Amino acid sequence: MPSRPHKRSPLAVQLLLLLEEEPMHAYRMQQLIKERHKDTIVNIAQRNSVYQTLDRLLRDGLVEVRETSREGKRPRSTVYQLTGEGRETLMSWLRTMLSTPAREFPEFPVALASLPALPVAEVVDLLERRVSALEELLGTIDDDTRAAGAMGVPRLFLVEDEYRRAMAVTELRWVRELIADLREGRLSWQR
């Protein structure tokens, strides 16, 4: 067990996993996350998020600087490596994440709890847009899965996509049922 609790985040877990493979610099970590399509499960939309998370992991003693170098006029490159405490913390986090449902706060349930703020007809229109977005997401996941299969990627490296697909299929079915209830008047309200 780690000596003290550390703040877990999906991106922190992914960075520690990459450093479990080998020491590397932040830019390489960001590249690998994109190449391996892990940007579908961790948010690296903000370029600085990897650097900020690495700074926190460094402060917490979960990673350390292996070396710093500069090539020509390029910015300084820092290579990070996992510490013993970082490895222990990573394994503890993974065990917890696999065994214990997290108390997460996604946006969609908040919007559902706020339905009376909008007219029913607008809610139906917005939910129909969500249906289209979910159908597109499913198409993307299926395309990516087929492409990975064609490249011989083992299922072990695709299980998160299986999970994302199952969640999207379930949500799609539920949203379609909600739209039908709204259209048929089984669910309604007055603003």
Short mmCIF file of N, CA and C in Angstrom, two decimals:
data_model
loop_
_atom_site.label_atom_id
_atom_site.label_comp_id
_atom_site.label_asym_id
_atom_site.label_seq_id
_atom_site.Cartn_x
_atom_site.Cartn_y
_atom_site.Cartn_z
N MET A 1 0.84 -1.19 0.00
CA MET A 1 0.00 0.00 0.00
C MET A 1 0.88 1.25 0.00
N PRO A 2 0.43 2.31 -0.70
CA PRO A 2 1.19 3.55 -0.71
C PRO A 2 1.24 4.15 0.69
N SER A 3 2.30 4.94 0.95
CA SER A 3 2.48 5.50 2.28
C SER A 3 1.47 6.60 2.59
N ARG A 4 0.97 7.30 1.60
CA ARG A 4 -0.04 8.34 1.83
C ARG A 4 -0.97 8.38 0.63
N PRO A 5 -2.20 8.84 0.87
CA PRO A 5 -3.13 8.88 -0.26
C PRO A 5 -2.75 9.98 -1.26
N HIS A 6 -2.94 9.67 -2.53
CA HIS A 6 -2.66 10.63 -3.59
C HIS A 6 -3.93 10.80 -4.41
N LYS A 7 -4.07 11.97 -5.00
CA LYS A 7 -5.25 12.26 -5.80
C LYS A 7 -5.18 11.49 -7.12
N ARG A 8 -6.18 10.63 -7.30
CA ARG A 8 -6.24 9.80 -8.51
C ARG A 8 -7.03 10.55 -9.58
N SER A 9 -6.60 10.40 -10.82
CA SER A 9 -7.35 10.90 -11.97
C SER A 9 -7.09 9.95 -13.13
N PRO A 10 -8.02 9.90 -14.09
CA PRO A 10 -7.79 9.02 -15.25
C PRO A 10 -6.47 9.35 -15.97
N LEU A 11 -6.17 10.63 -16.13
CA LEU A 11 -4.94 11.00 -16.83
C LEU A 11 -3.71 10.60 -16.01
N ALA A 12 -3.75 10.78 -14.70
CA ALA A 12 -2.62 10.37 -13.86
C ALA A 12 -2.36 8.88 -14.00
N VAL A 13 -3.42 8.09 -14.00
CA VAL A 13 -3.28 6.64 -14.16
C VAL A 13 -2.63 6.32 -15.50
N GLN A 14 -3.10 6.96 -16.55
CA GLN A 14 -2.56 6.68 -17.88
C GLN A 14 -1.08 7.07 -17.97
N LEU A 15 -0.71 8.20 -17.38
CA LEU A 15 0.69 8.62 -17.42
C LEU A 15 1.58 7.66 -16.64
N LEU A 16 1.11 7.22 -15.48
CA LEU A 16 1.89 6.27 -14.70
C LEU A 16 2.03 4.94 -15.45
N LEU A 17 0.98 4.52 -16.13
CA LEU A 17 1.06 3.29 -16.93
C LEU A 17 2.11 3.42 -18.03
N LEU A 18 2.16 4.56 -18.67
CA LEU A 18 3.16 4.78 -19.72
C LEU A 18 4.56 4.74 -19.14
N LEU A 19 4.73 5.35 -17.97
CA LEU A 19 6.06 5.35 -17.34
C LEU A 19 6.41 3.98 -16.78
N GLU A 20 5.41 3.14 -16.56
CA GLU A 20 5.66 1.75 -16.16
C GLU A 20 6.36 1.02 -17.32
N GLU A 21 6.02 1.40 -18.54
CA GLU A 21 6.64 0.79 -19.72
C GLU A 21 8.11 1.18 -19.83
N GLU A 22 8.36 2.50 -19.72
CA GLU A 22 9.72 3.01 -19.85
C GLU A 22 9.72 4.50 -19.52
N PRO A 23 10.87 5.04 -19.12
CA PRO A 23 10.97 6.48 -18.90
C PRO A 23 10.73 7.21 -20.23
N MET A 24 10.09 8.37 -20.15
CA MET A 24 9.85 9.16 -21.36
C MET A 24 9.51 10.59 -21.01
N HIS A 25 9.51 11.45 -22.03
CA HIS A 25 9.18 12.85 -21.82
C HIS A 25 7.69 13.07 -22.09
N ALA A 26 7.21 14.21 -21.63
CA ALA A 26 5.77 14.51 -21.68
C ALA A 26 5.22 14.48 -23.10
N TYR A 27 5.95 15.02 -24.04
CA TYR A 27 5.46 15.05 -25.42
C TYR A 27 5.26 13.63 -25.95
N ARG A 28 6.18 12.74 -25.63
CA ARG A 28 6.06 11.34 -26.07
C ARG A 28 4.84 10.68 -25.43
N MET A 29 4.58 10.99 -24.16
CA MET A 29 3.40 10.43 -23.49
C MET A 29 2.13 10.88 -24.20
N GLN A 30 2.08 12.16 -24.53
CA GLN A 30 0.91 12.70 -25.22
C GLN A 30 0.75 12.03 -26.59
N GLN A 31 1.85 11.83 -27.30
CA GLN A 31 1.81 11.15 -28.60
C GLN A 31 1.27 9.73 -28.47
N LEU A 32 1.77 8.99 -27.49
CA LEU A 32 1.34 7.59 -27.30
C LEU A 32 -0.14 7.51 -26.93
N ILE A 33 -0.59 8.44 -26.11
CA ILE A 33 -2.01 8.46 -25.74
C ILE A 33 -2.87 8.61 -27.00
N LYS A 34 -2.45 9.50 -27.89
CA LYS A 34 -3.20 9.70 -29.14
C LYS A 34 -3.06 8.50 -30.07
N GLU A 35 -1.83 8.01 -30.25
CA GLU A 35 -1.60 6.88 -31.15
C GLU A 35 -2.38 5.64 -30.72
N ARG A 36 -2.48 5.43 -29.44
CA ARG A 36 -3.18 4.26 -28.91
C ARG A 36 -4.66 4.52 -28.68
N HIS A 37 -5.13 5.68 -29.11
CA HIS A 37 -6.55 6.08 -28.99
C HIS A 37 -7.02 6.11 -27.54
N LYS A 38 -6.12 6.34 -26.62
CA LYS A 38 -6.51 6.46 -25.20
C LYS A 38 -7.08 7.85 -24.92
N ASP A 39 -7.01 8.74 -25.92
CA ASP A 39 -7.64 10.05 -25.75
C ASP A 39 -9.16 9.94 -25.80
N THR A 40 -9.67 8.74 -26.02
CA THR A 40 -11.12 8.51 -25.91
C THR A 40 -11.52 8.21 -24.47
N ILE A 41 -10.53 7.93 -23.62
CA ILE A 41 -10.84 7.61 -22.22
C ILE A 41 -10.18 8.57 -21.23
N VAL A 42 -9.21 9.36 -21.69
CA VAL A 42 -8.62 10.41 -20.84
C VAL A 42 -8.61 11.71 -21.63
N ASN A 43 -8.80 12.80 -20.92
CA ASN A 43 -8.92 14.10 -21.56
C ASN A 43 -7.54 14.76 -21.68
N ILE A 44 -7.06 14.84 -22.91
CA ILE A 44 -5.81 15.56 -23.17
C ILE A 44 -6.06 16.68 -24.18
N ALA A 45 -7.32 17.13 -24.23
CA ALA A 45 -7.67 18.19 -25.18
C ALA A 45 -6.85 19.45 -24.92
N GLN A 46 -6.62 19.76 -23.65
CA GLN A 46 -5.77 20.89 -23.31
C GLN A 46 -4.33 20.41 -23.31
N ARG A 47 -3.52 21.00 -24.14
CA ARG A 47 -2.13 20.57 -24.31
C ARG A 47 -1.38 20.56 -22.97
N ASN A 48 -1.72 21.48 -22.09
CA ASN A 48 -1.00 21.62 -20.83
C ASN A 48 -1.42 20.59 -19.79
N SER A 49 -2.50 19.86 -20.00
CA SER A 49 -3.00 18.94 -18.98
C SER A 49 -1.99 17.85 -18.64
N VAL A 50 -1.27 17.35 -19.62
CA VAL A 50 -0.25 16.33 -19.35
C VAL A 50 0.85 16.92 -18.47
N TYR A 51 1.29 18.13 -18.78
CA TYR A 51 2.36 18.77 -18.00
C TYR A 51 1.90 19.07 -16.58
N GLN A 52 0.68 19.55 -16.42
CA GLN A 52 0.16 19.84 -15.09
C GLN A 52 0.04 18.57 -14.25
N THR A 53 -0.44 17.51 -14.87
CA THR A 53 -0.58 16.24 -14.14
C THR A 53 0.79 15.69 -13.78
N LEU A 54 1.75 15.78 -14.70
CA LEU A 54 3.11 15.34 -14.38
C LEU A 54 3.72 16.14 -13.23
N ASP A 55 3.46 17.45 -13.22
CA ASP A 55 3.96 18.29 -12.12
C ASP A 55 3.40 17.82 -10.78
N ARG A 56 2.11 17.48 -10.76
CA ARG A 56 1.48 16.99 -9.53
C ARG A 56 2.08 15.64 -9.12
N LEU A 57 2.26 14.75 -10.09
CA LEU A 57 2.84 13.43 -9.79
C LEU A 57 4.28 13.58 -9.29
N LEU A 58 4.99 14.55 -9.83
CA LEU A 58 6.36 14.81 -9.38
C LEU A 58 6.36 15.33 -7.94
N ARG A 59 5.48 16.30 -7.64
CA ARG A 59 5.37 16.83 -6.28
C ARG A 59 5.00 15.73 -5.28
N ASP A 60 4.14 14.81 -5.73
CA ASP A 60 3.69 13.73 -4.86
C ASP A 60 4.71 12.59 -4.72
N GLY A 61 5.80 12.67 -5.48
CA GLY A 61 6.83 11.66 -5.38
C GLY A 61 6.50 10.37 -6.12
N LEU A 62 5.53 10.42 -7.04
CA LEU A 62 5.14 9.23 -7.80
C LEU A 62 5.97 9.07 -9.07
N VAL A 63 6.53 10.18 -9.54
CA VAL A 63 7.47 10.16 -10.65
C VAL A 63 8.66 11.02 -10.26
N GLU A 64 9.75 10.83 -10.99
CA GLU A 64 10.94 11.65 -10.76
C GLU A 64 11.58 11.96 -12.10
N VAL A 65 12.41 12.99 -12.09
CA VAL A 65 13.12 13.37 -13.31
C VAL A 65 14.31 12.44 -13.48
N ARG A 66 14.36 11.81 -14.63
CA ARG A 66 15.51 10.93 -14.93
C ARG A 66 16.64 11.75 -15.54
N GLU A 67 16.25 12.64 -16.50
CA GLU A 67 17.26 13.50 -17.12
C GLU A 67 16.57 14.66 -17.80
N THR A 68 17.34 15.72 -17.99
CA THR A 68 16.87 16.89 -18.71
C THR A 68 17.91 17.21 -19.77
N SER A 69 17.43 17.44 -21.00
CA SER A 69 18.38 17.73 -22.08
C SER A 69 17.79 18.76 -23.02
N ARG A 70 18.66 19.31 -23.84
CA ARG A 70 18.23 20.27 -24.84
C ARG A 70 18.98 19.97 -26.13
N GLU A 71 18.23 19.90 -27.23
CA GLU A 71 18.85 19.66 -28.53
C GLU A 71 18.71 20.92 -29.37
N GLY A 72 19.83 21.53 -29.67
CA GLY A 72 19.80 22.73 -30.51
C GLY A 72 18.97 23.83 -29.90
N LYS A 73 18.07 24.39 -30.72
CA LYS A 73 17.21 25.48 -30.27
C LYS A 73 15.88 24.99 -29.72
N ARG A 74 15.72 23.69 -29.64
CA ARG A 74 14.47 23.13 -29.12
C ARG A 74 14.34 23.43 -27.63
N PRO A 75 13.09 23.43 -27.14
CA PRO A 75 12.90 23.63 -25.70
C PRO A 75 13.51 22.46 -24.91
N ARG A 76 13.78 22.70 -23.65
CA ARG A 76 14.34 21.68 -22.78
C ARG A 76 13.36 20.51 -22.68
N SER A 77 13.90 19.30 -22.73
CA SER A 77 13.09 18.09 -22.65
C SER A 77 13.43 17.35 -21.37
N THR A 78 12.40 17.09 -20.57
CA THR A 78 12.59 16.38 -19.31
C THR A 78 12.05 14.97 -19.47
N VAL A 79 12.87 14.00 -19.14
CA VAL A 79 12.46 12.59 -19.18
C VAL A 79 12.09 12.19 -17.75
N TYR A 80 10.89 11.65 -17.61
CA TYR A 80 10.39 11.23 -16.30
C TYR A 80 10.46 9.71 -16.18
N GLN A 81 10.53 9.24 -14.95
CA GLN A 81 10.44 7.81 -14.69
C GLN A 81 9.59 7.59 -13.44
N LEU A 82 9.05 6.40 -13.35
CA LEU A 82 8.19 6.01 -12.24
C LEU A 82 9.04 5.73 -11.01
N THR A 83 8.57 6.15 -9.85
CA THR A 83 9.25 5.81 -8.60
C THR A 83 8.62 4.54 -8.02
N GLY A 84 9.27 3.98 -7.01
CA GLY A 84 8.69 2.82 -6.34
C GLY A 84 7.33 3.14 -5.75
N GLU A 85 7.21 4.30 -5.13
CA GLU A 85 5.91 4.71 -4.58
C GLU A 85 4.89 4.91 -5.70
N GLY A 86 5.36 5.42 -6.83
CA GLY A 86 4.46 5.59 -7.98
C GLY A 86 3.91 4.27 -8.47
N ARG A 87 4.76 3.26 -8.53
CA ARG A 87 4.34 1.91 -8.96
C ARG A 87 3.32 1.34 -7.96
N GLU A 88 3.61 1.45 -6.67
CA GLU A 88 2.68 0.95 -5.64
C GLU A 88 1.34 1.69 -5.72
N THR A 89 1.40 3.00 -5.88
CA THR A 89 0.19 3.80 -5.96
C THR A 89 -0.62 3.43 -7.19
N LEU A 90 0.05 3.27 -8.32
CA LEU A 90 -0.63 2.88 -9.56
C LEU A 90 -1.36 1.56 -9.36
N MET A 91 -0.71 0.57 -8.81
CA MET A 91 -1.34 -0.75 -8.61
C MET A 91 -2.52 -0.63 -7.64
N SER A 92 -2.38 0.16 -6.61
CA SER A 92 -3.48 0.38 -5.66
C SER A 92 -4.67 1.05 -6.35
N TRP A 93 -4.38 2.08 -7.15
CA TRP A 93 -5.44 2.77 -7.89
C TRP A 93 -6.17 1.81 -8.83
N LEU A 94 -5.41 1.01 -9.57
CA LEU A 94 -6.03 0.07 -10.51
C LEU A 94 -6.92 -0.93 -9.79
N ARG A 95 -6.45 -1.45 -8.66
CA ARG A 95 -7.26 -2.40 -7.90
C ARG A 95 -8.56 -1.75 -7.42
N THR A 96 -8.47 -0.52 -6.95
CA THR A 96 -9.67 0.19 -6.50
C THR A 96 -10.60 0.48 -7.67
N MET A 97 -10.05 0.96 -8.78
CA MET A 97 -10.87 1.32 -9.93
C MET A 97 -11.59 0.11 -10.52
N LEU A 98 -10.95 -1.05 -10.49
CA LEU A 98 -11.57 -2.27 -11.03
C LEU A 98 -12.62 -2.85 -10.07
N SER A 99 -12.39 -2.71 -8.78
CA SER A 99 -13.26 -3.38 -7.80
C SER A 99 -14.39 -2.53 -7.26
N THR A 100 -14.25 -1.22 -7.28
CA THR A 100 -15.19 -0.35 -6.59
C THR A 100 -15.78 0.68 -7.55
N PRO A 101 -17.11 0.66 -7.74
CA PRO A 101 -17.71 1.70 -8.59
C PRO A 101 -17.42 3.09 -8.02
N ALA A 102 -16.98 3.98 -8.88
CA ALA A 102 -16.64 5.33 -8.46
C ALA A 102 -17.89 6.20 -8.37
N ARG A 103 -17.83 7.14 -7.50
CA ARG A 103 -18.91 8.13 -7.40
C ARG A 103 -18.56 9.25 -8.37
N GLU A 104 -19.04 9.11 -9.59
CA GLU A 104 -18.71 10.07 -10.65
C GLU A 104 -19.90 10.99 -10.87
N PHE A 105 -19.64 12.14 -11.43
CA PHE A 105 -20.68 13.14 -11.62
C PHE A 105 -20.72 13.60 -13.08
N PRO A 106 -21.22 12.74 -13.98
CA PRO A 106 -21.32 13.15 -15.38
C PRO A 106 -22.39 14.22 -15.58
N GLU A 107 -22.29 14.93 -16.68
CA GLU A 107 -23.20 16.04 -16.96
C GLU A 107 -24.61 15.62 -17.34
N PHE A 108 -24.75 14.52 -18.05
CA PHE A 108 -26.07 14.14 -18.57
C PHE A 108 -27.12 13.99 -17.47
N PRO A 109 -26.83 13.30 -16.35
CA PRO A 109 -27.84 13.23 -15.30
C PRO A 109 -28.24 14.60 -14.74
N VAL A 110 -27.30 15.54 -14.71
CA VAL A 110 -27.63 16.89 -14.25
C VAL A 110 -28.63 17.52 -15.21
N ALA A 111 -28.40 17.35 -16.50
CA ALA A 111 -29.33 17.90 -17.50
C ALA A 111 -30.69 17.23 -17.38
N LEU A 112 -30.72 15.91 -17.15
CA LEU A 112 -31.99 15.21 -16.99
C LEU A 112 -32.75 15.70 -15.76
N ALA A 113 -32.03 15.98 -14.69
CA ALA A 113 -32.66 16.49 -13.48
C ALA A 113 -33.21 17.90 -13.69
N SER A 114 -32.80 18.55 -14.76
CA SER A 114 -33.21 19.93 -15.05
C SER A 114 -34.19 20.03 -16.20
N LEU A 115 -34.79 18.92 -16.62
CA LEU A 115 -35.70 18.93 -17.77
C LEU A 115 -36.78 20.01 -17.68
N PRO A 116 -37.42 20.23 -16.52
CA PRO A 116 -38.50 21.22 -16.47
C PRO A 116 -38.07 22.64 -16.83
N ALA A 117 -36.79 22.91 -16.91
CA ALA A 117 -36.32 24.25 -17.27
C ALA A 117 -36.54 24.55 -18.75
N LEU A 118 -36.78 23.52 -19.55
CA LEU A 118 -36.96 23.69 -20.99
C LEU A 118 -38.33 23.18 -21.42
N PRO A 119 -38.86 23.69 -22.53
CA PRO A 119 -40.11 23.17 -23.06
C PRO A 119 -39.94 21.72 -23.56
N VAL A 120 -41.00 20.93 -23.46
CA VAL A 120 -40.96 19.53 -23.86
C VAL A 120 -40.49 19.37 -25.31
N ALA A 121 -41.03 20.18 -26.21
CA ALA A 121 -40.67 20.06 -27.63
C ALA A 121 -39.17 20.29 -27.84
N GLU A 122 -38.60 21.24 -27.11
CA GLU A 122 -37.16 21.49 -27.25
C GLU A 122 -36.35 20.33 -26.69
N VAL A 123 -36.81 19.76 -25.59
CA VAL A 123 -36.13 18.61 -25.00
C VAL A 123 -36.12 17.45 -26.00
N VAL A 124 -37.25 17.21 -26.66
CA VAL A 124 -37.32 16.15 -27.66
C VAL A 124 -36.30 16.40 -28.77
N ASP A 125 -36.24 17.64 -29.26
CA ASP A 125 -35.29 17.98 -30.31
C ASP A 125 -33.85 17.76 -29.84
N LEU A 126 -33.54 18.19 -28.64
CA LEU A 126 -32.18 18.03 -28.10
C LEU A 126 -31.83 16.56 -27.91
N LEU A 127 -32.78 15.78 -27.43
CA LEU A 127 -32.53 14.34 -27.24
C LEU A 127 -32.37 13.63 -28.58
N GLU A 128 -33.09 14.08 -29.61
CA GLU A 128 -32.89 13.51 -30.94
C GLU A 128 -31.49 13.79 -31.46
N ARG A 129 -30.96 14.96 -31.14
CA ARG A 129 -29.58 15.27 -31.51
C ARG A 129 -28.62 14.34 -30.75
N ARG A 130 -28.95 14.06 -29.50
CA ARG A 130 -28.11 13.14 -28.71
C ARG A 130 -28.13 11.75 -29.33
N VAL A 131 -29.30 11.32 -29.80
CA VAL A 131 -29.41 10.03 -30.47
C VAL A 131 -28.47 9.99 -31.67
N SER A 132 -28.47 11.05 -32.47
CA SER A 132 -27.58 11.11 -33.64
C SER A 132 -26.12 11.05 -33.22
N ALA A 133 -25.78 11.78 -32.15
CA ALA A 133 -24.39 11.78 -31.68
C ALA A 133 -23.99 10.40 -31.16
N LEU A 134 -24.90 9.72 -30.47
CA LEU A 134 -24.62 8.37 -29.97
C LEU A 134 -24.46 7.38 -31.12
N GLU A 135 -25.31 7.50 -32.14
CA GLU A 135 -25.18 6.63 -33.32
C GLU A 135 -23.84 6.85 -34.01
N GLU A 136 -23.42 8.12 -34.10
CA GLU A 136 -22.12 8.43 -34.70
C GLU A 136 -20.99 7.86 -33.85
N LEU A 137 -21.10 8.00 -32.54
CA LEU A 137 -20.09 7.44 -31.64
C LEU A 137 -19.98 5.93 -31.82
N LEU A 138 -21.12 5.25 -31.89
CA LEU A 138 -21.11 3.80 -32.09
C LEU A 138 -20.45 3.43 -33.41
N GLY A 139 -20.73 4.19 -34.45
CA GLY A 139 -20.09 3.95 -35.75
C GLY A 139 -18.59 4.10 -35.67
N THR A 140 -18.13 5.12 -34.96
CA THR A 140 -16.70 5.36 -34.79
C THR A 140 -16.05 4.22 -34.01
N ILE A 141 -16.69 3.82 -32.91
CA ILE A 141 -16.15 2.72 -32.11
C ILE A 141 -16.08 1.45 -32.95
N ASP A 142 -17.14 1.16 -33.69
CA ASP A 142 -17.16 -0.04 -34.53
C ASP A 142 -16.09 0.01 -35.61
N ASP A 143 -15.92 1.18 -36.24
CA ASP A 143 -14.88 1.33 -37.27
C ASP A 143 -13.49 1.12 -36.67
N ASP A 144 -13.27 1.74 -35.52
CA ASP A 144 -11.96 1.60 -34.85
C ASP A 144 -11.70 0.15 -34.45
N THR A 145 -12.73 -0.53 -33.97
CA THR A 145 -12.59 -1.92 -33.55
C THR A 145 -12.27 -2.82 -34.75
N ARG A 146 -12.96 -2.59 -35.87
CA ARG A 146 -12.67 -3.36 -37.09
C ARG A 146 -11.24 -3.11 -37.56
N ALA A 147 -10.83 -1.84 -37.54
CA ALA A 147 -9.48 -1.50 -37.98
C ALA A 147 -8.44 -2.15 -37.07
N ALA A 148 -8.69 -2.11 -35.77
CA ALA A 148 -7.75 -2.73 -34.82
C ALA A 148 -7.70 -4.23 -35.04
N GLY A 149 -8.85 -4.85 -35.28
CA GLY A 149 -8.90 -6.28 -35.55
C GLY A 149 -8.13 -6.64 -36.80
N ALA A 150 -8.25 -5.81 -37.83
CA ALA A 150 -7.53 -6.05 -39.08
C ALA A 150 -6.02 -5.94 -38.88
N MET A 151 -5.61 -5.13 -37.91
CA MET A 151 -4.18 -4.98 -37.62
C MET A 151 -3.70 -6.02 -36.62
N GLY A 152 -4.61 -6.87 -36.16
CA GLY A 152 -4.22 -7.92 -35.23
C GLY A 152 -4.08 -7.49 -33.79
N VAL A 153 -4.72 -6.37 -33.43
CA VAL A 153 -4.65 -5.90 -32.04
C VAL A 153 -5.44 -6.87 -31.17
N PRO A 154 -4.82 -7.42 -30.13
CA PRO A 154 -5.52 -8.37 -29.26
C PRO A 154 -6.69 -7.71 -28.51
N ARG A 155 -7.70 -8.50 -28.22
CA ARG A 155 -8.89 -8.01 -27.52
C ARG A 155 -8.54 -7.32 -26.21
N LEU A 156 -7.50 -7.80 -25.54
CA LEU A 156 -7.07 -7.22 -24.27
C LEU A 156 -6.92 -5.71 -24.36
N PHE A 157 -6.49 -5.22 -25.51
CA PHE A 157 -6.25 -3.80 -25.69
C PHE A 157 -7.47 -3.06 -26.24
N LEU A 158 -8.59 -3.76 -26.33
CA LEU A 158 -9.81 -3.15 -26.85
C LEU A 158 -10.98 -3.22 -25.87
N VAL A 159 -10.76 -3.79 -24.69
CA VAL A 159 -11.89 -3.98 -23.77
C VAL A 159 -12.51 -2.66 -23.34
N GLU A 160 -11.72 -1.58 -23.25
CA GLU A 160 -12.34 -0.30 -22.88
C GLU A 160 -13.29 0.17 -23.98
N ASP A 161 -12.99 -0.16 -25.23
CA ASP A 161 -13.90 0.19 -26.32
C ASP A 161 -15.16 -0.67 -26.27
N GLU A 162 -15.03 -1.93 -25.87
CA GLU A 162 -16.21 -2.78 -25.68
C GLU A 162 -17.12 -2.17 -24.62
N TYR A 163 -16.52 -1.71 -23.53
CA TYR A 163 -17.28 -1.10 -22.45
C TYR A 163 -17.96 0.19 -22.93
N ARG A 164 -17.20 1.06 -23.61
CA ARG A 164 -17.77 2.31 -24.12
C ARG A 164 -18.92 2.02 -25.07
N ARG A 165 -18.78 0.98 -25.89
CA ARG A 165 -19.85 0.61 -26.82
C ARG A 165 -21.09 0.14 -26.07
N ALA A 166 -20.89 -0.72 -25.08
CA ALA A 166 -22.03 -1.22 -24.29
C ALA A 166 -22.76 -0.08 -23.60
N MET A 167 -22.02 0.88 -23.06
CA MET A 167 -22.65 2.02 -22.39
C MET A 167 -23.41 2.88 -23.40
N ALA A 168 -22.82 3.09 -24.57
CA ALA A 168 -23.48 3.90 -25.60
C ALA A 168 -24.74 3.22 -26.11
N VAL A 169 -24.70 1.90 -26.31
CA VAL A 169 -25.88 1.16 -26.77
C VAL A 169 -27.00 1.27 -25.74
N THR A 170 -26.66 1.10 -24.48
CA THR A 170 -27.65 1.19 -23.41
C THR A 170 -28.24 2.60 -23.33
N GLU A 171 -27.38 3.61 -23.39
CA GLU A 171 -27.86 4.98 -23.34
C GLU A 171 -28.74 5.28 -24.55
N LEU A 172 -28.34 4.84 -25.72
CA LEU A 172 -29.11 5.08 -26.93
C LEU A 172 -30.51 4.49 -26.80
N ARG A 173 -30.60 3.26 -26.34
CA ARG A 173 -31.91 2.62 -26.16
C ARG A 173 -32.76 3.41 -25.16
N TRP A 174 -32.16 3.82 -24.05
CA TRP A 174 -32.89 4.53 -23.01
C TRP A 174 -33.37 5.90 -23.51
N VAL A 175 -32.51 6.64 -24.22
CA VAL A 175 -32.89 7.96 -24.73
C VAL A 175 -34.01 7.83 -25.74
N ARG A 176 -33.95 6.82 -26.60
CA ARG A 176 -35.04 6.61 -27.56
C ARG A 176 -36.37 6.35 -26.83
N GLU A 177 -36.31 5.57 -25.75
CA GLU A 177 -37.53 5.30 -24.96
C GLU A 177 -38.04 6.58 -24.31
N LEU A 178 -37.13 7.41 -23.82
CA LEU A 178 -37.52 8.68 -23.21
C LEU A 178 -38.17 9.59 -24.24
N ILE A 179 -37.62 9.65 -25.43
CA ILE A 179 -38.22 10.47 -26.50
C ILE A 179 -39.63 9.98 -26.79
N ALA A 180 -39.81 8.66 -26.88
CA ALA A 180 -41.15 8.11 -27.14
C ALA A 180 -42.11 8.50 -26.01
N ASP A 181 -41.67 8.43 -24.77
CA ASP A 181 -42.52 8.83 -23.64
C ASP A 181 -42.90 10.30 -23.72
N LEU A 182 -41.98 11.13 -24.12
CA LEU A 182 -42.26 12.56 -24.26
C LEU A 182 -43.24 12.82 -25.40
N ARG A 183 -43.03 12.16 -26.53
CA ARG A 183 -43.92 12.34 -27.68
C ARG A 183 -45.34 11.85 -27.40
N GLU A 184 -45.46 10.74 -26.66
CA GLU A 184 -46.77 10.15 -26.37
C GLU A 184 -47.43 10.78 -25.15
N GLY A 185 -46.75 11.73 -24.50
CA GLY A 185 -47.34 12.40 -23.34
C GLY A 185 -47.27 11.59 -22.05
N ARG A 186 -46.53 10.48 -22.03
CA ARG A 186 -46.38 9.70 -20.80
C ARG A 186 -45.48 10.42 -19.80
N LEU A 187 -44.71 11.39 -20.30
CA LEU A 187 -43.90 12.25 -19.45
C LEU A 187 -44.07 13.66 -19.99
N SER A 188 -44.49 14.57 -19.12
CA SER A 188 -44.68 15.95 -19.56
C SER A 188 -44.62 16.88 -18.35
N TRP A 189 -44.54 18.16 -18.62
CA TRP A 189 -44.53 19.17 -17.58
C TRP A 189 -44.90 20.50 -18.20
N GLN A 190 -45.22 21.43 -17.34
CA GLN A 190 -45.50 22.80 -17.76
C GLN A 190 -44.40 23.68 -17.20
N ARG A 191 -43.88 24.55 -18.02
CA ARG A 191 -42.83 25.45 -17.55
C ARG A 191 -43.42 26.53 -16.68
#
